[in-house]
PDB file of C-alpha atoms in Angstrom:
ATOM      1  CA  MET A  19       0.135   0.423   0.279  1.00 77.00           C
ATOM      2  CA  THR A  20       1.460   3.735  -1.130  1.00 91.00           C
ATOM      3  CA  TRP A  21       0.461   6.317   0.645  1.00 96.00           C
ATOM      4  CA  SER A  22       1.673   9.868   0.578  1.00 96.00           C
ATOM      5  CA  PRO A  23       5.367  11.131   1.940  1.00 96.00           C
ATOM      6  CA  GLU A  24       3.533  13.407   3.853  1.00 97.00           C
ATOM      7  CA  PHE A  25       1.207  10.598   5.677  1.00 98.00           C
ATOM      8  CA  GLU A  26       3.784   8.489   6.317  1.00 97.00           C
ATOM      9  CA  LYS A  27       5.882  11.729   8.650  1.00 97.00           C
ATOM     10  CA  ILE A  28       3.100  12.385  10.567  1.00 98.00           C
ATOM     11  CA  LEU A  29       3.370   9.035  11.078  1.00 98.00           C
ATOM     12  CA  GLN A  30       6.652   8.459  12.399  1.00 96.00           C
ATOM     13  CA  ARG A  31       5.891  11.718  13.929  1.00 96.00           C
ATOM     14  CA  ASN A  32       3.362  10.134  16.093  1.00 97.00           C
ATOM     15  CA  LEU A  33       4.440   7.360  16.927  1.00 97.00           C
ATOM     16  CA  PRO A  34       6.876   6.704  19.158  1.00 94.00           C
ATOM     17  CA  LEU A  35       8.370   2.860  18.741  1.00 96.00           C
ATOM     18  CA  SER A  36       7.770   3.825  14.878  1.00 93.00           C
ATOM     19  CA  ARG A  37      11.876   3.145  13.713  1.00 92.00           C
ATOM     20  CA  GLY A  38      11.339   4.009  10.191  1.00 92.00           C
ATOM     21  CA  PRO A  39       9.485   3.545   7.254  1.00 94.00           C
ATOM     22  CA  VAL A  40       5.403   2.951   8.900  1.00 96.00           C
ATOM     23  CA  LEU A  41       4.654  -0.379   7.507  1.00 96.00           C
ATOM     24  CA  ALA A  42       1.059  -0.840   5.874  1.00 97.00           C
ATOM     25  CA  ASP A  43      -0.305  -3.865   8.259  1.00 97.00           C
ATOM     26  CA  VAL A  44       1.741  -3.413  11.625  1.00 96.00           C
ATOM     27  CA  SER A  45      -0.660  -2.238  14.549  1.00 97.00           C
ATOM     28  CA  LEU A  46      -0.853   1.570  15.299  1.00 98.00           C
ATOM     29  CA  SER A  47      -0.127  -0.154  19.001  1.00 97.00           C
ATOM     30  CA  ALA A  48       3.023  -1.663  18.715  1.00 97.00           C
ATOM     31  CA  LEU A  49       4.359   1.449  17.805  1.00 97.00           C
ATOM     32  CA  GLY A  50       3.416   3.823  20.363  1.00 97.00           C
ATOM     33  CA  LEU A  51      -0.207   4.746  19.295  1.00 97.00           C
ATOM     34  CA  ASP A  52      -2.335   5.090  22.921  1.00 97.00           C
ATOM     35  CA  SER A  53      -5.038   7.615  23.410  1.00 95.00           C
ATOM     36  CA  LEU A  54      -2.750  11.065  24.116  1.00 96.00           C
ATOM     37  CA  ALA A  55      -0.738   9.822  20.527  1.00 96.00           C
ATOM     38  CA  THR A  56      -4.465   9.522  19.347  1.00 97.00           C
ATOM     39  CA  VAL A  57      -5.399  13.338  19.762  1.00 97.00           C
ATOM     40  CA  SER A  58      -1.616  13.931  18.360  1.00 98.00           C
ATOM     41  CA  LEU A  59      -2.491  11.755  15.336  1.00 98.00           C
ATOM     42  CA  VAL A  60      -5.552  12.994  14.913  1.00 98.00           C
ATOM     43  CA  MET A  61      -5.222  17.037  14.870  1.00 98.00           C
ATOM     44  CA  ASP A  62      -1.345  16.731  13.481  1.00 98.00           C
ATOM     45  CA  LEU A  63      -3.222  14.903  10.064  1.00 98.00           C
ATOM     46  CA  GLU A  64      -6.353  17.387  10.218  1.00 98.00           C
ATOM     47  CA  ASP A  65      -3.418  20.304  10.130  1.00 98.00           C
ATOM     48  CA  ASN A  66      -1.251  19.778   7.850  1.00 97.00           C
ATOM     49  CA  LEU A  67      -3.433  17.636   5.682  1.00 97.00           C
ATOM     50  CA  ASN A  68      -6.573  20.010   6.323  1.00 96.00           C
ATOM     51  CA  ILE A  69      -8.945  17.888   6.835  1.00 97.00           C
ATOM     52  CA  SER A  70     -11.624  17.196   9.342  1.00 97.00           C
ATOM     53  CA  ILE A  71     -11.928  14.337  10.866  1.00 97.00           C
ATOM     54  CA  PRO A  72     -15.287  13.003  11.281  1.00 97.00           C
ATOM     55  CA  ASP A  73     -16.511  12.162  14.653  1.00 97.00           C
ATOM     56  CA  SER A  74     -18.390   8.632  13.283  1.00 97.00           C
ATOM     57  CA  SER A  75     -15.305   8.407  11.637  1.00 97.00           C
ATOM     58  CA  LEU A  76     -12.934   8.089  15.494  1.00 97.00           C
ATOM     59  CA  ILE A  77     -13.774   4.975  16.082  1.00 97.00           C
ATOM     60  CA  PRO A  78     -10.486   1.984  16.937  1.00 97.00           C
ATOM     61  CA  GLU A  79     -11.198   0.673  14.345  1.00 98.00           C
ATOM     62  CA  THR A  80      -9.474   3.480  11.823  1.00 98.00           C
ATOM     63  CA  PHE A  81      -6.152   2.874  14.463  1.00 98.00           C
ATOM     64  CA  GLU A  82      -5.929  -0.287  14.242  1.00 98.00           C
ATOM     65  CA  THR A  83      -2.905  -0.338  11.478  1.00 98.00           C
ATOM     66  CA  ALA A  84      -1.191   2.187   9.226  1.00 98.00           C
ATOM     67  CA  ALA A  85      -3.379   1.112   6.163  1.00 98.00           C
ATOM     68  CA  ALA A  86      -6.992   1.230   7.869  1.00 98.00           C
ATOM     69  CA  LEU A  87      -6.170   4.993   9.260  1.00 98.00           C
ATOM     70  CA  TRP A  88      -4.987   5.503   5.095  1.00 98.00           C
ATOM     71  CA  ARG A  89      -8.098   4.953   4.246  1.00 97.00           C
ATOM     72  CA  VAL A  90      -9.988   7.063   5.999  1.00 98.00           C
ATOM     73  CA  VAL A  91      -7.201   9.771   5.107  1.00 98.00           C
ATOM     74  CA  ALA A  92      -7.146   8.930   2.045  1.00 97.00           C
ATOM     75  CA  ASP A  93     -10.917  10.108   1.394  1.00 96.00           C
ATOM     76  CA  LEU A  94     -10.963  12.589   3.305  1.00 96.00           C
ATOM     77  CA  VAL A  95      -7.889  14.184   0.725  1.00 93.00           C
ATOM     78  CA  GLU A  96      -9.312  13.595  -2.077  1.00 90.00           C
ATOM     79  CA  GLY A  97     -12.957  14.577  -0.841  1.00 85.00           C
ATOM     80  CA  SER A  98     -11.080  18.200  -0.078  1.00 69.00           C
ATOM     81  CA  VAL A  99      -9.615  18.312  -3.481  1.00 56.00           C
ATOM     82  CA  THR A 100     -13.086  18.316  -5.511  1.00 44.00           C
TER      83      THR A 100
END
């Protein structure tokens, strides 16, 4: 799975146990994503990608893996371009 370089940078900034590129199917919690880091990650994504993640997407499944989160973010980024 391929995502934007900016998304990768944001992930690395907010995953304290990340060492290098984040793999699509690795558990984000295994990379240090806890409740506080999730709030920071959401704010970072919204600020830097100019999106607003709806409350309906703020569910545990969205933050299980980078791939799951990218699916939500990619839809929002594409929607903001049109």
